[in-house]
Amino acid sequence: MATDIVAELADSLAKTGVEDGELSYKGQGRKLDDAQSAGEIVKDIEEFEGLQALRMEGNTVGVEAAQAIAKALETKSDFKRCYWSDMFTGRLRSEIPPALNSLGDALMLAGARLTVLDLSDNAFGPDGVKGIEKLLKSTACFTLQELRLNNCGMGIGGGKILAASLIQCHKLSSEKNEPLSLKVFVAGRNRLENDGATALAQAFQLMGSLEEVHMPQNGINHPGVTALATAMQHNPGLRILNLNDNTFTEKGAVAMAQALKHLHSIQVINFGDCLVRPEGAKAIAESVSEGLPVLKELNLSYGEITADAALAVVEAVKNKDQLEKLDLNGNYLGEDGCKAVKDTMEGVNMISLLGSLSDDEGDPEDDEDEDEEDNDEDDDEDEDDVDEEEIEEEEEEEEEDSSSNNKPSTPVSAPRPPDVSSFLSFPSPDKLLKLGAKRALLVQQQVDVTDARKTAEAFLKIASVYKEENNDVKNAVLDTIGKMHEFYLGEDKIKPVVVVPGHLQALEHVVRQDYFPKENVAVLEAFMSRSNKSLESCGNARNGLQSTLQRVRPQS
């Protein structure tokens, strides 16, 4: 009898993953549509004395199920940690806010004091942020230390709502003499862009407590980077700063270099694929050389850095006795530059810390390319002021029209033509739409569709801006890739591109078209069935593509 009880208890513990006050259903793939389907979880929560954490990653929770779970949480005053990433796979976006509201209300009613809130990989958009807005402003989050919202599709609007909520939480908690002291902030792949990043920077500056900031792949340009740099100066305890795959340019890089001078605790700097360029790299090297005594990792890969700038970086890290990795891959060092970098690192017995240089782009082609890049940066600056200029022009036109109806106004400057190269270098939904109705033709003129590598890379970049909730962007993506006619699925070595749901959603459209070679269905099916973290993070988009592949598979 006793043996049976012990066995039953062991089975229950194994099933739920109980550990340190934690109840876990992680990765169980449960489909919880209503109160009945959530019954077992509700019972476990109710019977768990001193519950501190609930893991629901990898399940799918509907509104009614969330309400049932929330009811069970209402009495759990010891609750601290919400591990709720990838919890709404296959759910309508409209279902997520009420589900989050129910759970948040329950935590507030319970008097919970959260330390961790993880809602990553839930594509809830700005409305989802509204679903946690009330919770974030409440006493339940006065003690929050980790906020993880990676790959949630928040957009600019969601970023602003989130920033306002954090600022309000800090204000209210400070009035209670327990100011919000967030330590970890994660919000990669959210398309925050400049406005979202700038809004969040205000919250970061106010808190001043951050130790880790991860905001890769957000379409942030130098104005947003500069705002973040200013905010980081007010967070002296910062240890990890990951802004990979945003667009610093030299202006943003110089601003960030200035911020680094205040960050004596920084251990990991990831500015890879950020286009810091030579002057930006030199500025960063100067900051590294003058301080950063505990630096462990420095990533300046794929930044259009030349050999002299790379050597400045190498010189700067020579005295960093805690350094574990330096990444300068994918830059413009050239054969001689690569050798010089390696020789210098070898000379100080640090060659093992230098990452591969196998993707080096070679010497810069000519000065004309550099001038063109400078012009691109000027263009970015012009875009920052375009709204004000347009308003001023409109006001001038109105004044002229009112004083003289027969004298048409003259615009100050002609609009710049659509820039395909800018879109392909740094894709964004707005840039794709601005290419206009002939965007597919413009892309074809820019991309050699006979080159499998270039075509595949272009496809990934176009598909990466796909937005299911925005019909204009969605149609633009599908129309553009549809008219490219050919694409190739291969294993050619190309610059890595992180898979996002838009890639798979766009690919699902393509495989339904007549031009897609049906003999490739089996190959694509095999690829999609592989165990791969990038594919797994795409959840519903991956499932949709696999279902479509099954439907279009040739009958034997």
mmCIF file of N, CA, C and O in Angstrom, residues 445-484:
data_model
loop_
_atom_site.group_PDB
_atom_site.id
_atom_site.type_symbol
_atom_site.label_atom_id
_atom_site.label_comp_id
_atom_site.label_asym_id
_atom_site.label_seq_id
_atom_site.Cartn_x
_atom_site.Cartn_y
_atom_site.Cartn_z
ATOM 1 N N GLN A 445 14.983 43.965 -60.173
ATOM 2 C CA GLN A 445 16.072 44.709 -60.799
ATOM 3 C C GLN A 445 17.304 44.771 -59.895
ATOM 4 O O GLN A 445 18.428 44.867 -60.370
ATOM 5 N N GLN A 446 17.058 44.696 -58.593
ATOM 6 C CA GLN A 446 18.153 44.781 -57.633
ATOM 7 C C GLN A 446 18.788 43.421 -57.344
ATOM 8 O O GLN A 446 19.970 43.328 -57.045
ATOM 9 N N VAL A 447 17.968 42.344 -57.438
ATOM 10 C CA VAL A 447 18.425 41.004 -57.072
ATOM 11 C C VAL A 447 18.577 40.136 -58.317
ATOM 12 O O VAL A 447 17.675 40.074 -59.154
ATOM 13 N N ASP A 448 19.696 39.468 -58.438
ATOM 14 C CA ASP A 448 19.930 38.537 -59.541
ATOM 15 C C ASP A 448 19.189 37.233 -59.233
ATOM 16 O O ASP A 448 19.670 36.395 -58.476
ATOM 17 N N VAL A 449 17.984 37.059 -59.838
ATOM 18 C CA VAL A 449 17.156 35.897 -59.513
ATOM 19 C C VAL A 449 17.720 34.601 -60.087
ATOM 20 O O VAL A 449 17.189 33.523 -59.817
ATOM 21 N N THR A 450 18.782 34.684 -60.874
ATOM 22 C CA THR A 450 19.422 33.459 -61.352
ATOM 23 C C THR A 450 20.436 32.932 -60.328
ATOM 24 O O THR A 450 20.972 31.847 -60.486
ATOM 25 N N ASP A 451 20.694 33.745 -59.317
ATOM 26 C CA ASP A 451 21.631 33.362 -58.260
ATOM 27 C C ASP A 451 20.827 32.833 -57.078
ATOM 28 O O ASP A 451 20.096 33.581 -56.418
ATOM 29 N N ALA A 452 20.953 31.537 -56.805
ATOM 30 C CA ALA A 452 20.157 30.908 -55.742
ATOM 31 C C ALA A 452 20.398 31.570 -54.393
ATOM 32 O O ALA A 452 19.462 31.799 -53.621
ATOM 33 N N ARG A 453 21.641 31.872 -54.109
ATOM 34 C CA ARG A 453 21.982 32.449 -52.801
ATOM 35 C C ARG A 453 21.325 33.814 -52.623
ATOM 36 O O ARG A 453 20.710 34.096 -51.591
ATOM 37 N N LYS A 454 21.448 34.659 -53.625
ATOM 38 C CA LYS A 454 20.903 36.018 -53.518
ATOM 39 C C LYS A 454 19.382 36.006 -53.490
ATOM 40 O O LYS A 454 18.750 36.784 -52.772
ATOM 41 N N THR A 455 18.780 35.105 -54.267
ATOM 42 C CA THR A 455 17.324 35.011 -54.292
ATOM 43 C C THR A 455 16.781 34.535 -52.960
ATOM 44 O O THR A 455 15.798 35.079 -52.435
ATOM 45 N N ALA A 456 17.419 33.523 -52.390
ATOM 46 C CA ALA A 456 16.972 33.003 -51.096
ATOM 47 C C ALA A 456 17.113 34.057 -50.006
ATOM 48 O O ALA A 456 16.235 34.220 -49.156
ATOM 49 N N GLU A 457 18.210 34.803 -50.040
ATOM 50 C CA GLU A 457 18.440 35.832 -49.030
ATOM 51 C C GLU A 457 17.394 36.949 -49.169
ATOM 52 O O GLU A 457 16.865 37.446 -48.167
ATOM 53 N N ALA A 458 17.075 37.325 -50.418
ATOM 54 C CA ALA A 458 16.055 38.355 -50.642
ATOM 55 C C ALA A 458 14.699 37.883 -50.143
ATOM 56 O O ALA A 458 13.931 38.642 -49.532
ATOM 57 N N PHE A 459 14.381 36.622 -50.417
ATOM 58 C CA PHE A 459 13.100 36.068 -49.955
ATOM 59 C C PHE A 459 12.985 36.169 -48.437
ATOM 60 O O PHE A 459 11.960 36.581 -47.891
ATOM 61 N N LEU A 460 14.048 35.784 -47.716
ATOM 62 C CA LEU A 460 14.020 35.814 -46.261
ATOM 63 C C LEU A 460 13.820 37.232 -45.742
ATOM 64 O O LEU A 460 13.084 37.465 -44.775
ATOM 65 N N LYS A 461 14.462 38.194 -46.393
ATOM 66 C CA LYS A 461 14.348 39.576 -45.935
ATOM 67 C C LYS A 461 12.947 40.139 -46.201
ATOM 68 O O LYS A 461 12.390 40.850 -45.358
ATOM 69 N N ILE A 462 12.386 39.825 -47.363
ATOM 70 C CA ILE A 462 11.030 40.292 -47.674
ATOM 71 C C ILE A 462 10.030 39.655 -46.723
ATOM 72 O O ILE A 462 9.160 40.322 -46.158
ATOM 73 N N ALA A 463 10.152 38.351 -46.522
ATOM 74 C CA ALA A 463 9.199 37.622 -45.675
ATOM 75 C C ALA A 463 9.312 38.023 -44.213
ATOM 76 O O ALA A 463 8.346 37.900 -43.459
ATOM 77 N N SER A 464 10.472 38.527 -43.790
ATOM 78 C CA SER A 464 10.675 38.840 -42.375
ATOM 79 C C SER A 464 9.790 39.977 -41.888
ATOM 80 O O SER A 464 9.572 40.134 -40.683
ATOM 81 N N VAL A 465 9.252 40.812 -42.823
ATOM 82 C CA VAL A 465 8.413 41.939 -42.399
ATOM 83 C C VAL A 465 6.928 41.601 -42.458
ATOM 84 O O VAL A 465 6.073 42.456 -42.236
ATOM 85 N N TYR A 466 6.597 40.353 -42.769
ATOM 86 C CA TYR A 466 5.197 39.912 -42.876
ATOM 87 C C TYR A 466 4.440 40.190 -41.581
ATOM 88 O O TYR A 466 4.928 39.935 -40.487
ATOM 89 N N LYS A 467 3.219 40.741 -41.712
ATOM 90 C CA LYS A 467 2.352 40.990 -40.561
ATOM 91 C C LYS A 467 0.955 40.488 -40.882
ATOM 92 O O LYS A 467 0.269 41.051 -41.731
ATOM 93 N N GLU A 468 0.548 39.440 -40.193
ATOM 94 C CA GLU A 468 -0.761 38.847 -40.444
ATOM 95 C C GLU A 468 -1.883 39.850 -40.182
ATOM 96 O O GLU A 468 -2.897 39.868 -40.878
ATOM 97 N N GLU A 469 -1.679 40.730 -39.178
ATOM 98 C CA GLU A 469 -2.746 41.636 -38.787
ATOM 99 C C GLU A 469 -2.816 42.900 -39.649
ATOM 100 O O GLU A 469 -3.750 43.688 -39.529
ATOM 101 N N ASN A 470 -1.830 43.110 -40.505
ATOM 102 C CA ASN A 470 -1.795 44.307 -41.347
ATOM 103 C C ASN A 470 -1.942 43.874 -42.810
ATOM 104 O O ASN A 470 -0.996 43.384 -43.425
ATOM 105 N N ASN A 471 -3.129 44.066 -43.388
ATOM 106 C CA ASN A 471 -3.402 43.572 -44.739
ATOM 107 C C ASN A 471 -2.508 44.219 -45.782
ATOM 108 O O ASN A 471 -2.110 43.578 -46.755
ATOM 109 N N ASP A 472 -2.201 45.507 -45.623
ATOM 110 C CA ASP A 472 -1.352 46.188 -46.602
ATOM 111 C C ASP A 472 0.040 45.560 -46.657
ATOM 112 O O ASP A 472 0.566 45.262 -47.729
ATOM 113 N N VAL A 473 0.608 45.345 -45.484
ATOM 114 C CA VAL A 473 1.947 44.742 -45.423
ATOM 115 C C VAL A 473 1.894 43.289 -45.881
ATOM 116 O O VAL A 473 2.738 42.829 -46.657
ATOM 117 N N LYS A 474 0.895 42.567 -45.400
ATOM 118 C CA LYS A 474 0.739 41.154 -45.771
ATOM 119 C C LYS A 474 0.658 40.997 -47.285
ATOM 120 O O LYS A 474 1.370 40.183 -47.892
ATOM 121 N N ASN A 475 -0.214 41.791 -47.928
ATOM 122 C CA ASN A 475 -0.393 41.692 -49.384
ATOM 123 C C ASN A 475 0.868 42.112 -50.132
ATOM 124 O O ASN A 475 1.196 41.548 -51.176
ATOM 125 N N ALA A 476 1.557 43.125 -49.599
ATOM 126 C CA ALA A 476 2.792 43.577 -50.252
ATOM 127 C C ALA A 476 3.845 42.481 -50.231
ATOM 128 O O ALA A 476 4.536 42.243 -51.225
ATOM 129 N N VAL A 477 3.983 41.790 -49.097
ATOM 130 C CA VAL A 477 4.959 40.701 -48.988
ATOM 131 C C VAL A 477 4.613 39.569 -49.948
ATOM 132 O O VAL A 477 5.457 39.094 -50.714
ATOM 133 N N LEU A 478 3.356 39.133 -49.914
ATOM 134 C CA LEU A 478 2.953 37.992 -50.739
ATOM 135 C C LEU A 478 3.030 38.324 -52.228
ATOM 136 O O LEU A 478 3.437 37.489 -53.045
ATOM 137 N N ASP A 479 2.645 39.549 -52.590
ATOM 138 C CA ASP A 479 2.707 39.951 -53.995
ATOM 139 C C ASP A 479 4.152 39.998 -54.483
ATOM 140 O O ASP A 479 4.460 39.543 -55.590
ATOM 141 N N THR A 480 5.031 40.527 -53.638
ATOM 142 C CA THR A 480 6.431 40.672 -54.047
ATOM 143 C C THR A 480 7.118 39.330 -54.239
ATOM 144 O O THR A 480 7.749 39.083 -55.274
ATOM 145 N N ILE A 481 6.964 38.436 -53.283
ATOM 146 C CA ILE A 481 7.629 37.141 -53.418
ATOM 147 C C ILE A 481 6.966 36.292 -54.499
ATOM 148 O O ILE A 481 7.622 35.469 -55.145
ATOM 149 N N GLY A 482 5.650 36.507 -54.711
ATOM 150 C CA GLY A 482 4.960 35.753 -55.756
ATOM 151 C C GLY A 482 5.479 36.094 -57.129
ATOM 152 O O GLY A 482 5.599 35.226 -58.003
ATOM 153 N N LYS A 483 5.802 37.371 -57.345
ATOM 154 C CA LYS A 483 6.247 37.824 -58.659
ATOM 155 C C LYS A 483 7.730 37.615 -58.895
ATOM 156 O O LYS A 483 8.225 37.878 -59.990
ATOM 157 N N MET A 484 8.434 37.179 -57.896
ATOM 158 C CA MET A 484 9.849 36.875 -58.123
ATOM 159 C C MET A 484 10.005 35.561 -58.909
ATOM 160 O O MET A 484 11.082 35.255 -59.416
#
